CSV table of C-alpha atoms and ligand atoms in Angstrom, one decimal:
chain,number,residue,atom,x,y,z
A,1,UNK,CA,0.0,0.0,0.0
A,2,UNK,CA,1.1,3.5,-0.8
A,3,UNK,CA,0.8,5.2,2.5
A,4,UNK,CA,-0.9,9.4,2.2
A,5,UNK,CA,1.9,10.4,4.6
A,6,UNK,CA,4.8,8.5,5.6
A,7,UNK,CA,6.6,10.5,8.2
A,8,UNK,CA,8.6,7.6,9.5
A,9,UNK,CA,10.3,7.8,6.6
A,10,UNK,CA,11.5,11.1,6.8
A,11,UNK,CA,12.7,10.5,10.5
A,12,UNK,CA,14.2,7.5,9.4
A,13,UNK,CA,16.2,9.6,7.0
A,14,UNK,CA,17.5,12.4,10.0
A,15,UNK,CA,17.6,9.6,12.6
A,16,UNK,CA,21.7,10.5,13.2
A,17,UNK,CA,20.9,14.5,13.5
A,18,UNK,CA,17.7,13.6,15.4
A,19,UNK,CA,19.8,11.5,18.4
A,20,UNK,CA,22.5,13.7,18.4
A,21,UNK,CA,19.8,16.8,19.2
A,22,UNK,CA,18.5,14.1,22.2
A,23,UNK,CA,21.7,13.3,23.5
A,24,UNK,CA,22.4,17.0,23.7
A,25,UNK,CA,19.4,17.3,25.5
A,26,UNK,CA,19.8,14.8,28.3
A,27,UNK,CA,23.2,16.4,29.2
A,28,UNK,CA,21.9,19.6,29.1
A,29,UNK,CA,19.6,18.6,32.4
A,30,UNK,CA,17.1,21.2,31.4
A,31,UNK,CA,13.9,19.1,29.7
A,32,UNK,CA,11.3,22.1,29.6
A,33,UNK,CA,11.8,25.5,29.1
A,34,UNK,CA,15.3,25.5,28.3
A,35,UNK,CA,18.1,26.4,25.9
A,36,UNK,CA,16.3,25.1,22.9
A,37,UNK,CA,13.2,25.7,23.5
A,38,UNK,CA,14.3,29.7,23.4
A,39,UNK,CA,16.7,29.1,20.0
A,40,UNK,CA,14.0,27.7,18.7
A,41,UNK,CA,11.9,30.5,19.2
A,42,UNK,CA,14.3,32.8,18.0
A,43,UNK,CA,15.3,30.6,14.9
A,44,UNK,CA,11.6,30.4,14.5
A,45,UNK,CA,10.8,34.0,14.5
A,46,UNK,CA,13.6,35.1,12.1
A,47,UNK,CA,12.3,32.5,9.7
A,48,UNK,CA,8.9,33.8,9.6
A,49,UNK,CA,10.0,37.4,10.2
A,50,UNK,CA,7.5,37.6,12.9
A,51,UNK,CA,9.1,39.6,16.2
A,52,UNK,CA,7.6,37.4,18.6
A,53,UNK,CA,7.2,33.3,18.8
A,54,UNK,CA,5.8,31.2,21.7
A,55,UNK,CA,6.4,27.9,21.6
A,56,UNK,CA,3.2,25.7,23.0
A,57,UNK,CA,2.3,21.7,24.0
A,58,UNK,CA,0.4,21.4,20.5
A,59,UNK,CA,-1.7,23.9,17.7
A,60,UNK,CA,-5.1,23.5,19.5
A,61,UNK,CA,-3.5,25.1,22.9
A,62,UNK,CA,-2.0,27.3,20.3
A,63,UNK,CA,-5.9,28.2,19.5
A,64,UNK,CA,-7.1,28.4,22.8
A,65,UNK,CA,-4.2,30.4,24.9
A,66,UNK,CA,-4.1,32.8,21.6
A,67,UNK,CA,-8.3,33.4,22.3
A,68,UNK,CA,-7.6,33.6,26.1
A,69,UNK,CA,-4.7,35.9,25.5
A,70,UNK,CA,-7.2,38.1,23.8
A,71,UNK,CA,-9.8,37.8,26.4
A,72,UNK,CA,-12.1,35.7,24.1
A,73,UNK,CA,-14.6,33.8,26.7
A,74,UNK,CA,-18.4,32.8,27.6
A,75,UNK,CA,-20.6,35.7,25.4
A,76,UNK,CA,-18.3,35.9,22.6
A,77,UNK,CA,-18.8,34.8,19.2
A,78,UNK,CA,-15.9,34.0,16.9
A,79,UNK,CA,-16.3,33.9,13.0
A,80,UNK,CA,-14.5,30.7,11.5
A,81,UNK,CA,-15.3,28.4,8.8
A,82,UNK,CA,-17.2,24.8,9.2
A,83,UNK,CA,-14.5,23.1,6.3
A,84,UNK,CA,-11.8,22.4,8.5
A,85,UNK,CA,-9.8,20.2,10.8
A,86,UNK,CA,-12.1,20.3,14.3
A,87,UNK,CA,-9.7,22.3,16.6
A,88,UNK,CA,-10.2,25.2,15.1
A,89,UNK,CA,-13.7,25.6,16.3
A,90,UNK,CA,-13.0,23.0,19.4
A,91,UNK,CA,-10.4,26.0,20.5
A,92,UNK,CA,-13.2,28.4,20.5
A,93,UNK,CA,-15.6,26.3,22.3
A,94,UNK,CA,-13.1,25.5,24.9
A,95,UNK,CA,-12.5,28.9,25.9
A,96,UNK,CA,-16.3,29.8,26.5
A,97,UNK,CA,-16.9,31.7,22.9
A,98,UNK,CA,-19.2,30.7,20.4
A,99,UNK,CA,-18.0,29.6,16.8
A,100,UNK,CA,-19.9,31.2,14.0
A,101,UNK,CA,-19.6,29.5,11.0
A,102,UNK,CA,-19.2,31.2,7.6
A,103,UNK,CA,-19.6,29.1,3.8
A,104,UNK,CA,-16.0,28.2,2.1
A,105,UNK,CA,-14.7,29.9,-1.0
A,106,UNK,CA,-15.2,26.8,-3.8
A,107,UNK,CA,-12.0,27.3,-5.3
A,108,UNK,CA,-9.3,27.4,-2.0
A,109,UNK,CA,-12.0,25.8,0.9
A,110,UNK,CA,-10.9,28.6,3.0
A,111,UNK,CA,-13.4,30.9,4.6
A,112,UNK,CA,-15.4,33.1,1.7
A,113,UNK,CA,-14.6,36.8,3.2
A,114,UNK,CA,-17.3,37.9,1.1
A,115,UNK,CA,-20.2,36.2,3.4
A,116,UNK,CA,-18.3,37.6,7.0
A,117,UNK,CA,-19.6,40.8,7.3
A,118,UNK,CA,-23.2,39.5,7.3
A,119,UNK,CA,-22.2,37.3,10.0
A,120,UNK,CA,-20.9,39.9,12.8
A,121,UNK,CA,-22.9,41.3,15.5
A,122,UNK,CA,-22.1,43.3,18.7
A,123,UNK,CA,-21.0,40.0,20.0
A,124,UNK,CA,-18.4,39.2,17.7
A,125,UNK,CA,-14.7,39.2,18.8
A,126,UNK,CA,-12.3,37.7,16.6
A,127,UNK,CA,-12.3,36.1,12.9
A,128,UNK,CA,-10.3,32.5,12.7
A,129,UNK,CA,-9.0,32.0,9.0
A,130,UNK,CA,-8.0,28.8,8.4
A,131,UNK,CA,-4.9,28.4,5.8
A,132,UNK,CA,-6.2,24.8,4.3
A,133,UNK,CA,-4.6,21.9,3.2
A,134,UNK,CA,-1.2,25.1,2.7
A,135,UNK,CA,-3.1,27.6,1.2
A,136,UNK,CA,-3.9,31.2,1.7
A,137,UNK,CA,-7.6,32.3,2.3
A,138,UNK,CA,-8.0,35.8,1.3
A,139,UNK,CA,-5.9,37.8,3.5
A,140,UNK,CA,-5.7,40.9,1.8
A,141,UNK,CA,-9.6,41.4,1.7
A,142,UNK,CA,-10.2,40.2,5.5
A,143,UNK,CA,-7.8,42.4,7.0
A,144,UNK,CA,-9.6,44.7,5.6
A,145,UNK,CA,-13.0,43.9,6.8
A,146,UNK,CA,-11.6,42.9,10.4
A,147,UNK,CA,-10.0,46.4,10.5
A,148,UNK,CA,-13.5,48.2,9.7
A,149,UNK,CA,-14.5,46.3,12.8
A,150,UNK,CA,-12.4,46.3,15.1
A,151,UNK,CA,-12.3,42.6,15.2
A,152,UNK,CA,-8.8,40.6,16.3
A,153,UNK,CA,-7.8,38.0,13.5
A,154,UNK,CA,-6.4,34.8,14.7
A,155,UNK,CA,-5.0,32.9,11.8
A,156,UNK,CA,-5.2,28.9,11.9
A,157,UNK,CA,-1.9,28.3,9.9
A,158,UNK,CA,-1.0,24.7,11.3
A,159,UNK,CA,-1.5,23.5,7.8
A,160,UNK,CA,0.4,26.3,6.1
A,161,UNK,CA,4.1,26.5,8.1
A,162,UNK,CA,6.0,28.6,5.1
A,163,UNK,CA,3.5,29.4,2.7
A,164,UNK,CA,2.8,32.9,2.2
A,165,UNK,CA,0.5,36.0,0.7
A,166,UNK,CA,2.2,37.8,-2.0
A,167,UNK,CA,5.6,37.6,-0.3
A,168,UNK,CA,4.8,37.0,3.4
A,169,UNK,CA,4.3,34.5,5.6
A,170,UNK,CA,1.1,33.2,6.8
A,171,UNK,CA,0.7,33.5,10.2
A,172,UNK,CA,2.2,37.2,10.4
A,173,UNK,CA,-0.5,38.7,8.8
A,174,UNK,CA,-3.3,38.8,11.8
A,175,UNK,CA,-2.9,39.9,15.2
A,176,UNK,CA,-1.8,35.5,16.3
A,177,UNK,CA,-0.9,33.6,14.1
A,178,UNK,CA,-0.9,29.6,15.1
A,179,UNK,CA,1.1,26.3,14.1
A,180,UNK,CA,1.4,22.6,14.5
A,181,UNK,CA,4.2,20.6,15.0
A,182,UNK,CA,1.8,17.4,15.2
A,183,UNK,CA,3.9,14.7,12.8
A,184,UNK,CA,2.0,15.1,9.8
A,185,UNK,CA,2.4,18.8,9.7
A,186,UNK,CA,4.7,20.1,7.6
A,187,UNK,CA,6.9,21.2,10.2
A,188,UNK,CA,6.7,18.5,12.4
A,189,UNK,CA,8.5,16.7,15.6
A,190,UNK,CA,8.1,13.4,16.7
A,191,UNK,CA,5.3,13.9,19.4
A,192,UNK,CA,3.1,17.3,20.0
A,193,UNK,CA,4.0,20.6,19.7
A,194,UNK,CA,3.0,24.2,18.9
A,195,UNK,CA,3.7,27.8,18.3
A,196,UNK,CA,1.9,31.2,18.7
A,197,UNK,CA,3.6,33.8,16.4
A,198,UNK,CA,2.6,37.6,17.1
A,199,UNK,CA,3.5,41.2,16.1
A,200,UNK,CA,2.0,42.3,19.9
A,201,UNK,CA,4.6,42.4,22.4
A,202,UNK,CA,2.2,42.9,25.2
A,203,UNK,CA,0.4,39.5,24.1
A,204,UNK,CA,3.2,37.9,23.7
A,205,UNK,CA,4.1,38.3,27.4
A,206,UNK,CA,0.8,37.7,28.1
A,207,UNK,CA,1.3,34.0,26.4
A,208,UNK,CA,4.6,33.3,27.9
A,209,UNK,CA,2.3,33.7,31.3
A,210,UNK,CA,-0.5,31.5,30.2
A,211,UNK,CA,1.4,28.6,28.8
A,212,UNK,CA,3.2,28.3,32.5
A,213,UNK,CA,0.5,28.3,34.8
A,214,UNK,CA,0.0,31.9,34.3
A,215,UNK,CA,3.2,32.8,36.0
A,216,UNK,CA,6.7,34.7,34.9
A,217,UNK,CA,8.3,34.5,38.3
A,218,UNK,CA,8.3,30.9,40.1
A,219,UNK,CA,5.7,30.1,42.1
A,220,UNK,CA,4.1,33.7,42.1
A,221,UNK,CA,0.6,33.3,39.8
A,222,UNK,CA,-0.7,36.6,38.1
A,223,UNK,CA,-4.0,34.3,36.8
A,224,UNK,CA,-5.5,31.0,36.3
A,225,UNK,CA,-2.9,29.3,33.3
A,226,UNK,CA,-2.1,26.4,31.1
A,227,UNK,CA,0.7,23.8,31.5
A,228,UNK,CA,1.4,24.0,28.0
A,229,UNK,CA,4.9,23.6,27.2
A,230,UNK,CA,7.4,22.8,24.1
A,231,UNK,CA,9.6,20.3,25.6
A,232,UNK,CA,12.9,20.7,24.6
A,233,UNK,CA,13.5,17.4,22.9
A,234,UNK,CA,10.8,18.1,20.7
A,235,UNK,CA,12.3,21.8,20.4
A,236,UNK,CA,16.1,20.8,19.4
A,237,UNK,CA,14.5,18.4,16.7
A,238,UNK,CA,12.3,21.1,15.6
A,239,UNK,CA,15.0,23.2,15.4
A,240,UNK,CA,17.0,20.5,13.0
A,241,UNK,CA,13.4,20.6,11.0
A,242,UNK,CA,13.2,24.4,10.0
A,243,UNK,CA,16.6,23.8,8.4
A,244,UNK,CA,14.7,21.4,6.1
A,245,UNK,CA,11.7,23.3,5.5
A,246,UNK,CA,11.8,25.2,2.5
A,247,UNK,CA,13.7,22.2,0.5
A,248,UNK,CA,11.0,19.8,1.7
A,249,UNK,CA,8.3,22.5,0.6
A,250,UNK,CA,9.3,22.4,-2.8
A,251,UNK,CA,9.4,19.1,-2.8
A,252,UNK,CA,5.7,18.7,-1.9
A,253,UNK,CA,5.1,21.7,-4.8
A,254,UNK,CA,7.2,19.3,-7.3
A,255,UNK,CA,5.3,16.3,-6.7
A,256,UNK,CA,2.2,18.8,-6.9
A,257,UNK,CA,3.0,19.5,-10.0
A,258,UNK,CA,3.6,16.2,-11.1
A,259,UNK,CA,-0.2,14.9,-9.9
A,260,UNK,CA,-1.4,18.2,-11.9
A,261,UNK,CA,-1.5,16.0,-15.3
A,262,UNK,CA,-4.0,14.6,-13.9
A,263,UNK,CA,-6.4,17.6,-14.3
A,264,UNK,CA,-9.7,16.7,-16.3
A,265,UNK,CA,-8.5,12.5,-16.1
A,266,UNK,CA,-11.8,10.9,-15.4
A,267,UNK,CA,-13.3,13.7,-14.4
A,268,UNK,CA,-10.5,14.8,-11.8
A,269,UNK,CA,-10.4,18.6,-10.7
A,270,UNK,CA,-6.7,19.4,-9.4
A,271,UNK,CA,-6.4,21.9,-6.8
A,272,UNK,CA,-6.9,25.6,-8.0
A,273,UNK,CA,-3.7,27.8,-7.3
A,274,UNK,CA,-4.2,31.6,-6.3
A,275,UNK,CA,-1.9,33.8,-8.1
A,276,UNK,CA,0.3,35.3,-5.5
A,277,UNK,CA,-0.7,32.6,-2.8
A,278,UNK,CA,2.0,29.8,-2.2
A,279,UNK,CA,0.8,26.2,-1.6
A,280,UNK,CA,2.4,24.1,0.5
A,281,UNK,CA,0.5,21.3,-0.5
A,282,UNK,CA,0.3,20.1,3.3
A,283,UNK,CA,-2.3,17.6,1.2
A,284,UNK,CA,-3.0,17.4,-2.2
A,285,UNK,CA,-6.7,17.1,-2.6
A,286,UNK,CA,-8.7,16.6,-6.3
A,287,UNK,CA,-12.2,16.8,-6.6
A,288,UNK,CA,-14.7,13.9,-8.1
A,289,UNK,CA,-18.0,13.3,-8.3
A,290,UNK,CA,-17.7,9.6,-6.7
A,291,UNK,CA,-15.2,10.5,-4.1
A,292,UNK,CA,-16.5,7.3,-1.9
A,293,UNK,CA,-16.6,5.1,-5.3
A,294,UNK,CA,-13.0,5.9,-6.3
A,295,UNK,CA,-11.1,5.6,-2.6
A,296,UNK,CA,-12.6,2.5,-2.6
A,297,UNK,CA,-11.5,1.7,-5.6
A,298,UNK,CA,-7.5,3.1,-4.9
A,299,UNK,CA,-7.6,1.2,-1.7
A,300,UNK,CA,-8.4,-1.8,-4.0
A,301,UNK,CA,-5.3,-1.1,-6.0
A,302,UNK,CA,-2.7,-0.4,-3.2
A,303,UNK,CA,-2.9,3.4,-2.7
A,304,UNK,CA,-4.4,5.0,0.5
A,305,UNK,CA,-6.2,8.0,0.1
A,306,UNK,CA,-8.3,10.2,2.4
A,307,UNK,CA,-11.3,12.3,2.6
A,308,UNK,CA,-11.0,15.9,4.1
A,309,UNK,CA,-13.1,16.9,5.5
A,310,UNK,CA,-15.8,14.2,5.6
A,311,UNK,CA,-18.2,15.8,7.6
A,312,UNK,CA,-18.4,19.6,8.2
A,313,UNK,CA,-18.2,21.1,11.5
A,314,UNK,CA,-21.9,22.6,11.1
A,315,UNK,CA,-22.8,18.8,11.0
A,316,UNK,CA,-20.9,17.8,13.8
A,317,UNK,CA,-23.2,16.0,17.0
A,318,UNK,CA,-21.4,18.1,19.3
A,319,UNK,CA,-22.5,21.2,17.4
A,320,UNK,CA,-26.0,20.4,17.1
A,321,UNK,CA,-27.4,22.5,19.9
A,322,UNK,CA,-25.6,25.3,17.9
A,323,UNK,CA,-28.9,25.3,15.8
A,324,UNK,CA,-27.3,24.8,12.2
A,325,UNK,CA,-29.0,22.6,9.4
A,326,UNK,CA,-28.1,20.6,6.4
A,327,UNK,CA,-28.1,23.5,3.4
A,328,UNK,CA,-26.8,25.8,5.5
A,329,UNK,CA,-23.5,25.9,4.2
A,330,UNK,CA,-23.7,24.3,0.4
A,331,UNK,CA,-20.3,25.1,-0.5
A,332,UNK,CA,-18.7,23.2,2.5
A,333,UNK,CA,-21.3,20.4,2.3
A,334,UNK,CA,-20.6,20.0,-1.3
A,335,UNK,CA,-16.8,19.9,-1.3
A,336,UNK,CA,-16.7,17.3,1.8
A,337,UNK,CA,-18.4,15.2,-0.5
A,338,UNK,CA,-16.0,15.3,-3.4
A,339,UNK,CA,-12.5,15.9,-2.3
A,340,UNK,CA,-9.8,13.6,-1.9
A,341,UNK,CA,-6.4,13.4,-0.9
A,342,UNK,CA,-3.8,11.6,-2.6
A,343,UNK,CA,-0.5,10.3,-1.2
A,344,UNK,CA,1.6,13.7,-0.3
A,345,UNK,CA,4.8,14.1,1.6
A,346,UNK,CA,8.4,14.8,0.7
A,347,UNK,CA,9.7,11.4,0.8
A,348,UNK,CA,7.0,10.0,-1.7
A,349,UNK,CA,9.3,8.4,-4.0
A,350,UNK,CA,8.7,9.2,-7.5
A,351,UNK,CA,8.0,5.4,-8.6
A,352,UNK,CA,5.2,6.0,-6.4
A,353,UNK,CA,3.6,8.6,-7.6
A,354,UNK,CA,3.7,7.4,-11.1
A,355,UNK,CA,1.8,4.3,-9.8
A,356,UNK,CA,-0.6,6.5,-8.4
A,357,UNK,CA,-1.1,8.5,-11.3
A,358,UNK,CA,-1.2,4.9,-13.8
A,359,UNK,CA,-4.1,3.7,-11.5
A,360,UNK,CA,-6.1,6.8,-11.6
A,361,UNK,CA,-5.7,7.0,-15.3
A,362,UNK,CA,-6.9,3.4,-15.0
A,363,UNK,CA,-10.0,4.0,-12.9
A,364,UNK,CA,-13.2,3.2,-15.4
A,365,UNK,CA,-16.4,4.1,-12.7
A,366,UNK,CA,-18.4,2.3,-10.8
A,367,UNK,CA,-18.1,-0.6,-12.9
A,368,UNK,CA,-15.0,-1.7,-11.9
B,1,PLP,C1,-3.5,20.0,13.2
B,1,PLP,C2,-4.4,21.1,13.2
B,1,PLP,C3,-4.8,21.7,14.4
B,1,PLP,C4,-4.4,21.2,15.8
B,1,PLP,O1,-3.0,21.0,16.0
B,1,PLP,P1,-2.6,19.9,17.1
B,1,PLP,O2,-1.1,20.1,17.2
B,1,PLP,O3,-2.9,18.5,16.5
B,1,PLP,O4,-3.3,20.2,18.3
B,1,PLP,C5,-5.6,22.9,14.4
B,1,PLP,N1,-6.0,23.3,13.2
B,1,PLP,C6,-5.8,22.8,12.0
B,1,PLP,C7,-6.3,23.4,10.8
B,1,PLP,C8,-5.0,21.6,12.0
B,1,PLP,O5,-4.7,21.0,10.8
């Protein structure tokens, strides 16, 4: 079988680097909060050009000390879209705030900007853009809107580390911006961890106090915090990672670009590409008609393939009391119906991918 995402492989492939940064650690006698924790932050920063970077446990504390650091809580409604991985809107509920959901855009998936506006009330805080799948949603044009009212924008980029907006990184652009170092990610460790990027000093002191229990000086507590940490193994590896990052982003847009013949092959859509957006291709999702009919089908042949997102937030059980109904959001309802990801990561060997590609080409429907 031809795995989606084979991250043992690329581990496998910095295994020396990777126990040489542990052994460092163990000797250093500082596990958490340490050394590389902070040259990681500081690495980390200069690479995104962001002035401040707090490193967290994982993305969704990421989500949920950025809304806290704001003072997001119970009577606050947060704009964010229904098409995306559940933490986004999980974040928001865990704080207290309400998610409001707002339809995709049907060529990125990311939130359509035009349809926010209608959504805000007196009770809205903060918009959450997600970056999908490593691209962009409209930055430029929400900005804009979030500045006409005064909302905070929290950007959801843990599937988008080093992609940017005409020329800068995602993340930077909104007041927080977010990241996952959860394996499959991108950028990625071999456990949990997270980062909070800001260009806010004040909330960036305000993080460092919530990720450690809501104290700066030990065992004095200014208010009710997290324990949510970057240990410093996962920090030093991380720190090996972001040396690999832009080589093994272009990697991912080569192979992209190598599934793109694909486009129009039994009725395939490949993903759309916004001029002046860079993808990171964190998946690689077509559109078809039979989505259900043809994963089947690829499993059938040796390839694995997923659906994102299968069901949209909106849908969710837990959400249900949120009032939403089927047809609310037709965009998001359709797409989670028809997309599929194919097998994406920057160890796919290219003997793979042409396999993938041959049994595509070789898919004849429902009859087969
Ligand atoms: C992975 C992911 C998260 C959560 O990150 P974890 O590190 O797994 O907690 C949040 N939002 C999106 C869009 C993600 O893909």
């Amino acid at each position: 079988m031809i795995p989606l995402i084979n991250v043992s492989r690329q581990f496998q492939e910095m295994r020396n680097e990777i126990l040489e940064a542990i052994d460092r650690v163990i000797t250093s006698g500082q596990y958490v909060l340490g050394q590389e924790g902070s040259m990681f932050e500081k690495e980390v920063s200069d690479y995104l050009s962001s002035p401040y970077a707090v490193s967290v446990g994982n993305g969704t504390d990421a989500l949920v000390l950025s809304l806290d650091a704001l003072d997001i809580g119970p009577g606050d409604e947060v704009i964010t879209t229904p098409f995306t991985f559940f933490a986004s809107a999980e974040a928001i509920s865990r704080v207290g705030a309400t998610p409001v959901f707002v339809d995709i855009d049907p060529k990125t998936y990311t939130i359509d900007v035009s349809k926010i506006a209608d959504k805000i009330t007196s009770k809205t805080k903060a918009i959450l853009p997600v970056h999908l799948f490593g691209q962009s949603c409209d930055m430029d044009k929400l900005m804009e809107l979030a500045d006409s009212y005064k909302l905070f924008v929290i950007e959801d980029a843990c599937q988008a580390f080093g992609a940017e907006e005409n020329g800068v990184k995602l993340g930077t652009i909104g007041d927080i911006g977010c990241f996952s170092f959860f394996p499959t990610k991108n950028l990625s460790t071999i456990g949990d961890g997270g980062l909070i990027v800001t260009k806010h000093e004040k909330l960036a002191k305000r993080l460092k106090q919530l990720r450690h229990h809501g104290s700066t000086k030990k065992y004095y507590h200014a208010e009710i915090g997290y324990n949510s940490r970057l240990d410093e193994i996962h920090a030093a590896i991380l720190r090996i990672s972001l040396a690999y990052i832009d080589a093994w982003n272009e990697e991912r847009r080569q192979k992209a670009y190598g599934y793109d013949e694909l486009a129009g092959v039994n009725g395939l859509q490949i993903p759309f590409r916004k001029p002046g957006h860079s993808h990171i291709y964190h998946l690689y999702c077509v559109e078809h008609a039979e989505r259900d009919n043809l994963m089947a089908y690829l499993e059938r042949n040796g390839v694995a393939s997923g659906a994102y997102y299968p069901l949209p937030l909106h849908r969710q059980e837990v959400y249900k009391h949120l009032g939403y109904h089927l047809g609310d959001f037709p965009v998001a309802e359709e797409k989670a119906s028809r997309l599929l990801a194919l097998p994406m990561h920057p160890s796919l060997k290219a003997e793979e991918q042409q396999e993938v590609i041959r049994v595509l080409k070789a898919y004849r429907g429902n009859s087969l």
